[in-house]
Amino acid sequence: MECRKRTRASESDGPSVRRSSGGTAIGSDGSDGDKEGDCLQGTSDTFSGSGTLVWRSWLPCVTMTTGLVMAVVLAVAQAWCVNAIHENLLWFSQLTEVEREISFRTECGLYYSYYKQMLQAPSVQEGLLELIHDNLTESRRTINLLQRMNIYQEVFLSVLYRSLPIKTYLEPVYFYIYTVFSLQAVYVIALYLTAWLLSGSWLAGALAGVWYILNRVDTTRVEFTISLRENWSLPFLALQVAAITCYLRPQLTSLQQKVMVWLMFVTTFCFCLTWQFNQFILLVQALIIYSLDCVDLLTTSQVTTLYLVQVSGLLSVWLLQFCNSMILGSLVLSFIVAALFVRHCQADLKVGGLLVRLSKILLHSVLVFLLTFIINYLTKKALQVRSDEHIFKFIKSKFAFRPTRDFDASLYLCEEAFGLLPLDTLERLADTLLLYPYIPTLLLLSGTLAIAALKNLSRSEGGSEEKDGAAEAFRPDVAYNLLHTLLYGLVAFSTMRMKYIWTGHMCAVAAHGVCSAELWTLLLRALRCNSRILLRIVRYAVPLLVIGFLYFKFWPKLMNELSELREFYDPDTVELMTWISTKTPKQAVFAGSMQLLAGIKLCTGRVLTNHPHYEDKDLRDRTRQVYQVYARRSPEDVHEILRAAGADYVVLENSICYERRHRRGCRLRDLLDLANGHIMDGPGENDPDLAPAQHPRFCEAVQTDGAAYAALFTRTFQNKTFHVYRLKKKRRKTPRSLSESAAAP
């Protein structure tokens, strides 16, 4: 029997072994057998047991390698897909240079123009000086572009392209777009790792990657908005979430914790450096950390570390952006300072029973938010920060549920991208089976988190410093990701453009729900059929079945989409850009819509009066003035406004002047009429305080070449879409002409 006991000790999971009531191991047939048979059987099992041990020692390595290979495969698949779709949509490889540049629409063209400008500079140093002392982006102003805008990625890429020996076989534009598409691969890897860390199975990562690729319409728009700042920053945000998830896992060594802290800092820094709206995203993240701290799911050291990572990332970007005051005036910095200060002052916050703790949390929160607004108000007053006030106007108007006449807020409110999340988004997410596991996972985890929080708050004494049983009942990494998806989900529902922050992480949370041993254990226990074998079967079979279903349903559709060929066609814009490049002086200043002027700067290098990067108070005021060309203003007023902005030419667009895309009240000409106190065009109600305008709409009247308009504006270019007018110099009236005009009846 000794041989049998040794063998069974090394092979604890043998399927043919059961224990008698006395604890003796017996065979599957219930007989003990003779001693010789036992020893022979034991000798045979010793060899099989040693083989099992070898296999089990190699199994983690095989699993890890398989998981990493699968992550790379899915990442490359996503990058290849978006590149193929971009090529097929535009036939990009066959476009001329001007057509390629026109394809960078709106602000994308503005950002890409700085990459082009850096490459055209005689040296990197001269290129940087041109960006720091720029007088082409805004006429009659010299601005520091590295301070104003988040364009360090364009600077970095231009330096990298200059340094690498790839100029002979890779054009600059392809180097740029391939880099952005490669970040999509990074995004998929980050989601893959997050799902893997949460569930403990690489199948969850694979499912998250597949869902991200199949829900491309709702997870990214990189294929047609390549240069948008979010396409640069969101992959780093996903990496930061993966690093936070790993950092909050229990039983990390000191070295592992330090590595994770540095990874969190680097990813936070890269995220903040590449997107001007970083402060609002980090504010939501800081609220998540604050909430977990209040319910004792994070230790004091973890909370302080996460806060300091955010602060150090923001301050590093503040230094790189030449002390950009918008960062110091951000709400997230004020909130973190307030939270740390109040937490330090309230030393007994974690002590007391449930009701005492709840009342303390309420008081604590009131103090933190009150101090946040005080610090933020004083900071903005001291630094005279007004760069982001249009965002707060938009938020205030959006949730005020009443119309506003503020021009800046209305520009956002009237765009579909800043409206509520359409319900067809949920239909598409349900079609790929993403929504079905996501909602139960959300409900189950939320209920479990609420129970764990109540247990933590019910303890008579605080214990957030130690990981006791109550804290271990709900893993901090899961809690963080749960609140992350909940809060960013609310943001996405309130503003459709923010859905790209939510939907990617949604894939990781849903995959965790499908593959999580803890969640399946709860479910099987509720069904009273919980067993280790059934748990393993369900945990691995369900994700494989989901992936198989998605493959058979969507693979043909994906192949059809990748084989669909289209072609870029915009002859009117090409004609306009060609005319500007060949028929106007290089130092000519152009006025017009923000979107068009970004393309003019990229394609022609001419000076602009305004542009789409709206985070500057003076620029917003100038844009509102330049847009008076679409309002009911006299030719003298428009001429004076454009001259004050330094314009030599103004480009009028029929698509704006005769706009039909938006409803009445949201057309650009309506926004201008409301801001000017004029009655809007077309049938419909008007507010009683609005008055009829004394002048016709300028963009329409100037095309009649009336005497008053012809005296100030000369048409120099025209096609079906655009009209370009050159501003004449206003003649000064002589004393004789003044006396004649006074004598005229």
XYZ file of C-alpha atoms in Angstrom:
745
model
C 0.000 0.000 0.000
C 2.988 2.310 0.402
C 3.511 2.379 -3.368
C -0.113 3.303 -3.965
C -0.043 6.101 -1.395
C 3.083 7.718 -2.857
C 1.644 7.592 -6.365
C -1.672 9.065 -5.388
C 0.049 11.871 -3.499
C 1.721 12.960 -6.719
C -1.411 12.415 -8.784
C -4.129 13.996 -6.713
C -6.591 14.408 -9.582
C -6.576 10.774 -10.767
C -10.029 10.072 -12.263
C -10.284 6.450 -11.073
C -9.667 7.112 -7.386
C -12.215 7.675 -4.676
C -11.894 7.879 -0.891
C -13.658 5.553 1.521
C -15.247 6.830 4.664
C -12.150 5.856 6.553
C -9.979 7.917 4.277
C -8.378 4.920 2.560
C -7.815 5.157 -1.173
C -9.570 2.370 -3.000
C -9.833 1.393 -6.621
C -12.679 2.268 -8.875
C -14.063 -1.264 -8.583
C -14.171 -1.079 -4.811
C -11.586 -3.863 -4.153
C -8.253 -3.464 -2.476
C -6.369 -5.992 -4.642
C -3.297 -7.928 -3.564
C -0.041 -6.346 -2.450
C 1.890 -7.308 -5.561
C -0.762 -5.904 -7.845
C -0.731 -2.698 -5.833
C 3.023 -2.344 -6.192
C 2.966 -3.073 -9.920
C 0.166 -0.604 -10.388
C 2.074 1.907 -8.275
C 5.204 1.499 -10.390
C 3.201 2.113 -13.547
C 1.508 5.165 -12.033
C 4.865 6.543 -10.940
C 5.939 6.905 -14.565
C 2.610 8.398 -15.604
C 2.712 10.686 -12.591
C 6.185 11.960 -13.482
C 4.963 12.587 -17.033
C 2.022 14.505 -15.669
C 4.317 16.611 -13.517
C 6.495 17.445 -16.510
C 3.461 18.350 -18.550
C 2.080 20.494 -15.753
C 5.385 22.316 -15.400
C 5.306 23.122 -19.111
C 1.596 23.912 -19.253
C 1.853 27.530 -17.961
C 4.573 28.280 -20.513
C 2.517 26.768 -23.333
C -0.569 28.678 -22.208
C 1.334 31.942 -21.921
C 2.947 31.508 -25.338
C -0.353 30.604 -26.976
C -2.069 33.599 -25.396
C 0.649 36.039 -26.479
C 0.694 34.665 -30.024
C -3.077 35.019 -30.228
C -2.807 38.623 -28.979
C -0.300 39.471 -31.716
C -2.428 37.760 -34.379
C -5.549 39.726 -33.430
C -3.574 42.974 -33.164
C -2.095 42.536 -36.633
C -5.543 41.587 -37.968
C -7.047 44.849 -36.662
C -4.238 46.983 -38.110
C -4.495 45.187 -41.456
C -8.297 45.561 -41.540
C -8.353 49.314 -40.950
C -5.547 49.827 -43.468
C -7.383 47.766 -46.103
C -10.661 49.590 -45.490
C -8.907 52.966 -45.698
C -7.322 51.970 -48.999
C -10.569 50.602 -50.397
C -12.633 53.614 -49.355
C -10.378 56.147 -51.065
C -8.181 54.101 -53.431
C -5.525 55.982 -51.529
C -2.541 54.503 -53.335
C -3.739 55.937 -56.665
C -4.537 59.463 -55.473
C -2.480 62.506 -56.343
C -0.736 64.344 -53.526
C -3.376 67.066 -53.311
C -6.172 64.470 -53.249
C -4.442 62.568 -50.466
C -4.108 65.739 -48.439
C -7.745 66.692 -49.043
C -8.745 63.292 -47.647
C -7.482 64.531 -44.251
C -10.761 66.273 -43.470
C -11.376 69.108 -40.992
C -8.943 69.236 -38.047
C -7.168 66.102 -39.291
C -5.704 68.218 -42.078
C -4.527 70.851 -39.627
C -2.612 68.344 -37.500
C -1.117 66.562 -40.483
C 0.060 69.910 -41.895
C 2.502 70.259 -38.990
C 3.987 66.849 -39.757
C 4.420 67.992 -43.360
C 5.846 71.330 -42.198
C 8.440 69.614 -40.005
C 9.540 67.396 -42.889
C 9.856 70.365 -45.248
C 11.946 72.367 -42.787
C 15.701 72.500 -43.545
C 16.461 70.905 -40.177
C 14.695 69.639 -37.075
C 15.843 72.684 -35.095
C 14.448 75.128 -37.651
C 11.230 73.140 -37.849
C 10.790 73.339 -34.085
C 11.463 77.075 -34.123
C 8.807 77.521 -36.798
C 6.310 75.696 -34.604
C 7.245 77.654 -31.493
C 7.030 80.996 -33.337
C 4.223 80.281 -35.799
C 2.569 83.146 -37.713
C 0.846 81.094 -40.426
C -1.897 79.358 -38.438
C -3.492 82.579 -37.189
C -3.006 85.791 -39.141
C -1.537 88.802 -37.345
C -0.641 86.582 -34.395
C 2.475 84.661 -33.436
C 1.608 81.588 -31.391
C 3.493 78.674 -29.858
C 1.906 75.623 -31.470
C 3.627 73.211 -29.100
C 1.985 75.056 -26.236
C -1.424 75.535 -27.835
C -1.941 72.164 -29.508
C -1.140 68.515 -28.817
C 1.105 67.896 -31.822
C 4.168 66.301 -30.239
C 3.246 63.081 -32.009
C 3.659 64.817 -35.377
C 6.998 66.226 -34.247
C 8.169 62.814 -33.040
C 7.116 61.075 -36.258
C 8.798 63.682 -38.449
C 12.071 63.317 -36.520
C 11.783 59.536 -36.698
C 11.133 59.598 -40.439
C 14.136 61.841 -40.973
C 16.330 59.516 -38.918
C 15.332 56.135 -40.337
C 16.678 54.915 -43.699
C 13.213 54.405 -45.188
C 12.759 57.437 -47.415
C 13.473 55.551 -50.640
C 10.687 52.992 -50.272
C 8.138 54.550 -47.866
C 6.452 57.893 -48.486
C 5.948 60.245 -45.515
C 2.170 59.968 -45.668
C 2.323 56.170 -45.453
C 4.739 56.322 -42.550
C 2.206 58.526 -40.777
C -0.917 56.454 -41.423
C 0.854 53.137 -40.785
C 1.910 54.456 -37.380
C -1.669 55.378 -36.496
C -2.952 52.012 -37.701
C -0.224 50.309 -35.655
C -1.623 52.033 -32.576
C -4.851 50.187 -33.269
C -2.854 46.991 -32.850
C -1.613 48.341 -29.515
C -5.218 49.078 -28.554
C -6.267 45.476 -29.234
C -3.313 44.117 -27.238
C -4.224 46.370 -24.298
C -7.840 45.169 -24.287
C -6.628 41.586 -24.673
C -4.355 41.896 -21.639
C -7.065 43.583 -19.550
C -9.551 40.785 -20.243
C -6.859 38.163 -19.614
C -5.858 39.731 -16.288
C -9.468 40.015 -15.130
C -10.561 36.476 -16.017
C -7.296 34.534 -15.841
C -7.889 33.055 -19.292
C -6.383 34.155 -22.600
C -9.636 33.051 -24.237
C -11.186 36.175 -22.694
C -8.525 38.284 -24.386
C -9.184 36.577 -27.698
C -12.924 37.162 -27.356
C -12.342 40.830 -26.454
C -10.125 41.283 -29.520
C -12.639 39.607 -31.828
C -15.461 41.763 -30.481
C -13.408 44.927 -30.918
C -12.678 44.083 -34.555
C -16.237 43.085 -35.429
C -17.743 46.168 -33.752
C -15.364 48.461 -35.636
C -18.161 50.923 -36.513
C -18.693 51.641 -32.813
C -15.205 51.075 -31.413
C -13.114 53.275 -33.725
C -13.315 55.657 -36.662
C -9.610 55.667 -37.412
C -9.942 54.583 -41.044
C -11.473 57.919 -42.096
C -10.268 60.281 -39.328
C -6.640 59.224 -39.102
C -5.153 62.315 -37.464
C -7.791 62.862 -34.785
C -6.206 63.190 -31.370
C -8.343 60.396 -29.906
C -6.859 57.893 -32.359
C -3.451 58.657 -30.874
C -4.491 58.789 -27.231
C -7.071 56.031 -26.671
C -4.573 53.183 -27.232
C -2.440 54.665 -24.440
C -5.513 54.985 -22.225
C -6.269 51.296 -22.824
C -2.666 50.439 -21.916
C -2.973 52.521 -18.770
C -6.140 50.645 -17.767
C -4.319 47.341 -18.323
C -1.432 48.580 -16.137
C -3.845 49.715 -13.392
C -5.603 46.340 -13.557
C -2.296 44.564 -13.067
C -1.216 46.972 -10.308
C -4.403 46.320 -8.313
C -4.033 42.557 -8.473
C -3.231 40.967 -5.100
C 0.090 39.398 -4.168
C 2.337 41.474 -6.409
C 5.965 41.650 -5.371
C 7.586 44.971 -4.595
C 9.471 44.929 -7.895
C 6.309 44.136 -9.855
C 4.518 47.015 -8.178
C 7.301 49.435 -9.091
C 7.251 48.253 -12.707
C 3.480 48.739 -12.861
C 3.726 52.229 -11.376
C 6.235 53.228 -14.049
C 4.052 51.701 -16.759
C 1.054 53.637 -15.432
C 3.054 56.856 -15.468
C 4.389 56.364 -19.014
C 0.987 55.473 -20.447
C -0.726 58.325 -18.578
C 1.915 60.731 -19.836
C 1.513 59.569 -23.456
C -2.271 59.755 -23.171
C -2.184 63.312 -21.802
C 0.407 64.440 -24.345
C -1.651 63.372 -27.353
C -5.154 64.722 -26.555
C -6.261 68.115 -25.317
C -9.342 66.638 -23.600
C -7.211 64.435 -21.335
C -8.237 66.353 -18.202
C -11.899 65.388 -18.545
C -11.111 61.699 -19.073
C -8.746 61.663 -16.105
C -11.361 63.441 -13.982
C -13.717 60.486 -14.417
C -10.851 58.150 -13.570
C -10.059 60.157 -10.435
C -13.719 59.870 -9.381
C -13.452 56.086 -9.761
C -10.375 56.000 -7.510
C -12.134 58.255 -5.006
C -15.203 55.983 -4.917
C -13.141 52.831 -4.366
C -11.247 54.590 -1.588
C -14.472 55.545 0.175
C -15.642 51.916 0.361
C -12.255 50.500 1.443
C -11.551 48.561 -1.745
C -8.176 50.262 -2.175
C -5.428 50.809 0.342
C -4.178 54.275 1.183
C -0.898 53.643 -0.620
C -2.725 52.491 -3.756
C -4.985 55.544 -3.775
C -2.099 57.940 -3.235
C -0.022 56.227 -5.926
C -2.810 56.376 -8.502
C -3.476 60.043 -7.757
C 0.215 60.919 -7.982
C 0.552 59.059 -11.286
C -2.182 61.267 -12.723
C -0.670 64.441 -11.291
C 2.858 63.620 -12.452
C 1.609 62.773 -15.948
C -0.302 66.045 -16.232
C 2.534 68.154 -14.844
C 5.049 66.518 -17.186
C 2.834 67.452 -20.128
C 2.435 70.937 -18.641
C 6.199 71.376 -18.762
C 6.478 70.024 -22.306
C 3.686 72.328 -23.443
C 5.537 75.390 -22.205
C 3.468 75.731 -19.025
C 0.066 75.507 -20.694
C -2.290 77.183 -18.233
C -5.247 75.035 -19.349
C -3.640 72.031 -17.613
C -3.106 73.841 -14.299
C -6.688 75.088 -14.492
C -8.069 71.593 -15.076
C -10.724 70.202 -12.764
C -8.874 66.930 -12.271
C -5.837 68.610 -10.688
C -8.077 70.652 -8.393
C -10.016 67.522 -7.451
C -6.922 65.459 -6.630
C -5.455 68.247 -4.486
C -8.775 68.620 -2.656
C -9.219 64.863 -2.175
C -5.724 64.360 -0.766
C -5.971 67.398 1.500
C -9.385 66.551 2.961
C -8.394 62.887 3.368
C -5.317 63.956 5.315
C -7.378 66.225 7.572
C -10.082 63.606 8.253
C -7.962 61.000 9.978
C -10.968 59.133 11.458
C -12.791 58.714 8.137
C -12.434 54.907 8.204
C -13.711 54.443 11.775
C -17.264 53.735 12.912
C -20.338 51.693 12.106
C -22.346 51.720 8.892
C -24.428 54.842 9.527
C -21.468 56.723 10.966
C -19.311 55.771 7.993
C -22.013 56.796 5.490
C -22.460 60.177 7.164
C -18.692 60.696 7.182
C -18.456 59.815 3.479
C -21.238 62.290 2.711
C -19.506 65.062 4.658
C -16.164 64.095 3.163
C -17.567 64.267 -0.384
C -19.195 67.649 0.213
C -15.900 69.050 1.487
C -13.910 67.555 -1.394
C -16.194 68.875 -4.127
C -16.570 72.274 -2.503
C -12.812 72.626 -2.137
C -12.357 71.402 -5.731
C -14.489 74.204 -7.157
C -12.850 76.799 -4.913
C -9.337 75.740 -5.966
C -10.347 75.573 -9.621
C -12.040 78.981 -9.546
C -9.087 80.668 -7.858
C -6.594 78.985 -10.199
C -8.455 80.084 -13.313
C -8.812 83.602 -11.998
C -5.134 83.839 -11.109
C -3.947 82.369 -14.426
C -6.781 83.934 -16.483
C -7.641 80.549 -17.985
C -10.498 80.767 -20.505
C -9.381 78.139 -22.992
C -11.884 75.483 -21.924
C -14.869 77.614 -20.973
C -16.704 76.637 -24.195
C -16.721 73.021 -22.972
C -18.394 73.988 -19.713
C -20.863 76.134 -21.656
C -21.680 73.087 -23.762
C -22.146 70.858 -20.694
C -24.290 73.468 -18.957
C -26.465 73.999 -22.033
C -26.744 70.261 -22.727
C -28.152 69.432 -19.313
C -30.140 72.646 -18.856
C -32.856 71.241 -21.160
C -33.580 74.650 -22.631
C -32.435 76.416 -25.801
C -29.332 78.571 -25.732
C -28.189 81.364 -28.004
C -24.548 81.007 -27.098
C -22.790 80.483 -30.427
C -19.977 78.258 -29.145
C -22.276 75.971 -27.161
C -24.738 75.749 -30.051
C -22.002 74.662 -32.466
C -21.526 71.553 -30.332
C -25.161 70.952 -29.413
C -26.260 70.962 -33.047
C -23.762 68.312 -34.105
C -25.021 64.733 -34.040
C -21.728 63.519 -32.579
C -22.383 65.537 -29.404
C -25.952 64.337 -28.995
C -27.272 61.350 -27.078
C -26.147 57.858 -28.020
C -28.488 56.489 -30.730
C -30.331 53.275 -29.948
C -29.106 51.660 -33.163
C -25.671 51.514 -31.510
C -27.052 49.063 -28.970
C -28.686 47.079 -31.765
C -25.340 46.683 -33.526
C -23.630 45.689 -30.273
C -26.345 43.109 -29.630
C -25.996 41.741 -33.149
C -22.415 40.671 -32.377
C -23.534 39.147 -29.034
C -21.477 41.745 -27.138
C -24.401 43.296 -25.300
C -25.903 40.019 -24.029
C -23.042 38.957 -21.711
C -22.148 42.566 -20.921
C -25.423 43.476 -19.208
C -25.629 40.374 -16.929
C -21.947 40.805 -16.063
C -22.590 44.432 -15.184
C -25.604 43.600 -13.015
C -23.923 40.687 -11.249
C -20.709 42.570 -10.552
C -22.608 45.684 -9.434
C -24.634 43.691 -6.944
C -21.555 41.930 -5.638
C -19.687 45.235 -5.355
C -22.571 46.806 -3.422
C -22.583 43.888 -0.949
C -18.793 44.058 -0.530
C -18.950 47.816 0.002
C -21.636 47.480 2.671
C -19.616 44.791 4.435
C -16.539 47.008 4.426
C -18.473 49.992 5.732
C -20.161 47.904 8.440
C -16.897 47.066 10.150
C -16.462 48.823 13.456
C -12.946 49.928 12.582
C -11.249 50.883 9.356
C -8.920 48.419 7.801
C -8.148 49.727 4.374
C -4.463 49.391 5.081
C -4.762 45.607 5.393
C -6.269 43.258 2.862
C -8.677 41.455 5.162
C -11.461 39.061 4.201
C -14.021 41.732 3.348
C -11.709 43.501 0.953
C -10.710 40.228 -0.638
C -14.373 39.365 -1.230
C -14.283 41.712 -4.208
C -11.065 42.111 -6.158
C -9.889 45.737 -6.506
C -8.916 45.256 -10.154
C -12.405 44.016 -11.009
C -13.969 46.843 -8.988
C -11.938 49.435 -10.857
C -12.887 48.056 -14.275
C -16.532 47.807 -13.250
C -16.722 51.481 -12.257
C -14.663 52.379 -15.328
C -17.189 50.831 -17.699
C -20.161 52.201 -15.725
C -19.021 55.824 -15.618
C -17.661 55.975 -19.147
C -20.846 54.253 -20.273
C -22.847 57.119 -18.788
C -20.570 59.587 -20.556
C -21.078 57.707 -23.840
C -24.866 57.719 -23.476
C -24.841 61.464 -22.825
C -22.447 62.306 -25.689
C -22.176 59.979 -28.660
C -18.623 61.013 -29.570
C -17.415 59.661 -26.224
C -18.648 56.144 -27.027
C -15.228 55.207 -28.405
C -13.843 55.368 -24.858
C -16.574 53.047 -23.622
C -17.116 50.446 -26.335
C -13.512 49.217 -26.443
C -13.396 48.623 -22.700
C -16.881 47.134 -22.938
C -15.391 44.291 -25.003
C -12.931 43.450 -22.220
C -15.611 43.509 -19.491
C -18.002 41.330 -21.501
C -15.202 38.856 -22.249
C -14.379 38.753 -18.536
C -18.013 37.894 -17.833
C -17.942 35.021 -20.313
C -14.663 33.521 -19.063
C -14.570 34.425 -15.356
C -14.377 31.466 -12.980
C -15.861 33.543 -10.150
C -18.959 34.591 -12.099
C -19.590 31.095 -13.464
C -19.178 29.685 -9.939
C -21.853 32.060 -8.635
C -24.180 31.139 -11.477
C -23.661 27.376 -11.173
C -24.022 27.580 -7.415
C -27.330 29.371 -7.855
C -28.425 26.566 -10.222
C -27.173 23.977 -7.681
C -24.984 22.203 -10.211
C -21.592 23.522 -9.203
C -18.628 21.220 -9.777
C -15.023 21.705 -10.840
C -15.436 19.659 -14.014
C -18.598 21.442 -15.101
C -16.998 24.804 -14.282
C -14.021 24.016 -16.520
C -16.236 22.783 -19.337
C -18.516 25.820 -19.251
C -15.698 28.340 -18.777
C -13.828 27.192 -21.883
C -16.676 25.892 -24.031
C -18.825 29.038 -23.936
C -16.170 31.469 -25.271
C -15.183 28.952 -27.963
C -18.827 28.617 -29.002
C -19.230 32.410 -29.103
C -16.065 32.825 -31.194
C -17.234 30.041 -33.524
C -20.641 31.655 -33.944
C -19.086 35.054 -34.651
C -16.729 33.497 -37.187
C -19.474 31.788 -39.186
C -21.792 34.809 -39.037
C -19.407 37.694 -39.636
C -16.436 36.303 -41.561
C -18.265 36.466 -44.940
C -19.498 39.993 -44.142
C -16.001 41.106 -43.184
C -14.543 39.680 -46.386
C -17.223 41.429 -48.457
C -16.485 44.703 -46.682
C -12.768 44.342 -47.280
C -13.361 43.587 -50.964
C -15.717 46.532 -51.530
C -13.874 49.108 -53.637
C -14.692 52.817 -53.704
C -12.892 55.894 -54.945
C -12.143 59.378 -53.676
C -13.924 62.019 -55.760
C -13.949 65.711 -54.859
C -13.068 67.668 -58.033
C -14.358 71.016 -56.744
C -12.045 71.010 -53.716
C -9.123 69.822 -55.837
C -9.788 72.672 -58.277
C -9.937 75.198 -55.423
C -6.672 74.016 -53.853
C -4.904 73.996 -57.210
C -6.071 77.540 -57.951
C -4.964 78.827 -54.531
C -1.549 77.192 -54.908
C -0.916 78.634 -58.369
C -2.810 81.931 -58.500
C -2.400 83.546 -55.080
C 0.653 84.939 -53.246
C 2.293 82.608 -50.736
C 1.673 85.078 -47.921
C -2.005 85.566 -48.798
C -4.407 85.310 -45.860
C -7.620 83.284 -46.270
C -10.845 83.486 -44.296
C -13.642 80.925 -44.329
C -15.033 77.972 -42.426
C -12.769 76.234 -39.918
C -12.990 72.896 -41.705
C -12.059 74.227 -45.124
C -9.234 76.422 -43.860
C -7.518 73.421 -42.273
C -7.378 71.834 -45.728
C -6.139 75.082 -47.285
C -3.244 75.210 -44.841
C -2.274 71.600 -45.524
C -2.582 71.740 -49.328
C -1.341 75.262 -50.019
C 0.524 76.515 -46.934
C -1.379 79.817 -46.975
C -2.039 81.891 -43.854
C -5.378 81.402 -42.054
C -7.620 83.668 -40.058
C -9.096 80.794 -38.008
C -8.926 76.999 -37.736
C -10.678 74.023 -36.044
C -8.554 73.813 -32.887
C -11.123 75.608 -30.755
C -9.370 75.631 -27.364
C -8.546 79.350 -27.330
C -10.842 82.221 -26.336
C -9.453 84.757 -28.823
C -9.688 82.248 -31.669
C -13.319 81.477 -30.818
C -14.143 85.184 -30.870
C -12.408 85.616 -34.219
C -14.165 82.576 -35.683
C -17.544 83.955 -34.669
C -16.640 87.242 -36.354
C -15.361 85.616 -39.565
C -18.566 83.559 -39.776
C -20.512 86.786 -40.169
C -20.063 86.234 -43.915
C -22.986 83.790 -43.532
C -25.088 86.212 -41.460
C -27.265 89.177 -42.416
C -24.665 91.906 -42.279
C -23.841 94.853 -44.495
C -20.895 94.561 -46.918
C -19.127 97.342 -45.023
C -19.409 95.450 -41.721
C -18.162 92.201 -43.250
C -15.296 93.949 -45.010
C -14.256 95.655 -41.780
C -14.394 92.374 -39.836
C -12.319 90.495 -42.388
C -9.790 93.290 -42.662
C -9.430 93.362 -38.882
C -8.555 89.661 -39.073
C -5.995 90.397 -41.784
C -7.834 88.519 -44.566
C -6.953 89.034 -48.238
C -9.410 86.422 -49.552
C -12.625 84.933 -48.270
C -13.938 81.534 -49.386
C -17.722 81.093 -49.338
C -19.265 77.618 -49.467
C -22.693 76.942 -50.945
C -23.051 73.951 -48.623
C -23.063 76.379 -45.666
C -24.849 79.333 -47.225
C -27.733 77.139 -48.452
C -27.391 74.436 -45.820
C -30.068 71.759 -45.531
C -28.246 69.095 -43.527
C -29.308 70.418 -40.127
C -32.796 71.235 -38.947
C -34.005 74.804 -38.610
C -32.341 76.397 -35.623
C -29.170 74.352 -36.036
C -27.956 75.565 -39.410
C -24.897 77.771 -39.120
C -26.781 80.748 -40.529
C -29.500 80.202 -37.884
C -26.953 80.163 -35.069
C -25.532 83.442 -36.339
C -28.992 84.985 -36.678
C -29.869 84.005 -33.111
C -26.567 85.333 -31.770
C -27.149 88.588 -33.656
C -30.775 88.856 -32.485
C -32.254 88.298 -35.968
C -35.229 86.230 -37.100
C -34.245 82.901 -38.676
C -34.924 81.857 -42.273
C -37.809 79.647 -43.320
C -41.174 78.745 -41.825
C -41.291 78.235 -38.096
C -41.567 80.044 -34.805
C -39.178 82.738 -33.623
C -38.652 84.134 -30.160
C -40.556 87.398 -29.645
C -37.428 89.407 -28.892
C -35.871 88.625 -32.303
C -36.072 91.362 -34.927
C -35.900 91.313 -38.743
C -32.437 92.065 -40.122
C -31.852 95.273 -42.046
C -29.515 93.649 -44.574
C -29.705 90.558 -46.797
C -27.570 87.514 -46.082
C -24.053 88.408 -47.161
C -23.094 85.057 -48.741
C -26.151 85.274 -51.010
C -26.104 88.995 -51.765
C -22.397 89.176 -52.653
C -22.984 86.768 -55.552
C -25.303 89.330 -57.214
C -22.302 91.673 -57.735
C -24.301 94.674 -56.546
C -22.552 98.021 -56.484
C -22.094 98.073 -52.704
C -20.535 94.592 -52.788
C -18.495 95.041 -55.957
C -16.899 98.139 -54.450
C -15.393 96.037 -51.642
C -15.134 92.477 -52.998
C -13.893 91.062 -56.298
C -14.777 87.520 -57.327
C -11.574 85.710 -58.300
C -12.652 82.059 -58.372
C -15.899 80.162 -58.694
C -17.127 76.611 -59.192
C -20.227 74.668 -58.181
C -19.205 74.540 -54.530
C -16.929 77.492 -53.737
C -16.789 81.235 -54.381
C -13.580 83.110 -53.609
C -13.560 86.891 -53.232
C -10.581 89.171 -52.885
C -10.977 92.052 -50.463
C -10.392 95.457 -51.961
C -8.750 98.182 -49.997
C -11.347 100.576 -48.715
C -10.831 103.991 -50.239
C -10.455 106.826 -47.813
C -12.840 109.648 -48.524
C -11.176 112.956 -49.421
C -12.467 116.265 -47.961
C -14.064 117.038 -51.333
C -15.947 113.765 -51.464
C -17.042 114.238 -47.877
C -18.500 117.685 -48.652
C -20.242 116.310 -51.761
C -21.782 113.469 -49.818
C -22.949 115.898 -47.126
C -24.531 118.164 -49.748
C -26.306 115.256 -51.429
C -30.062 115.102 -50.588
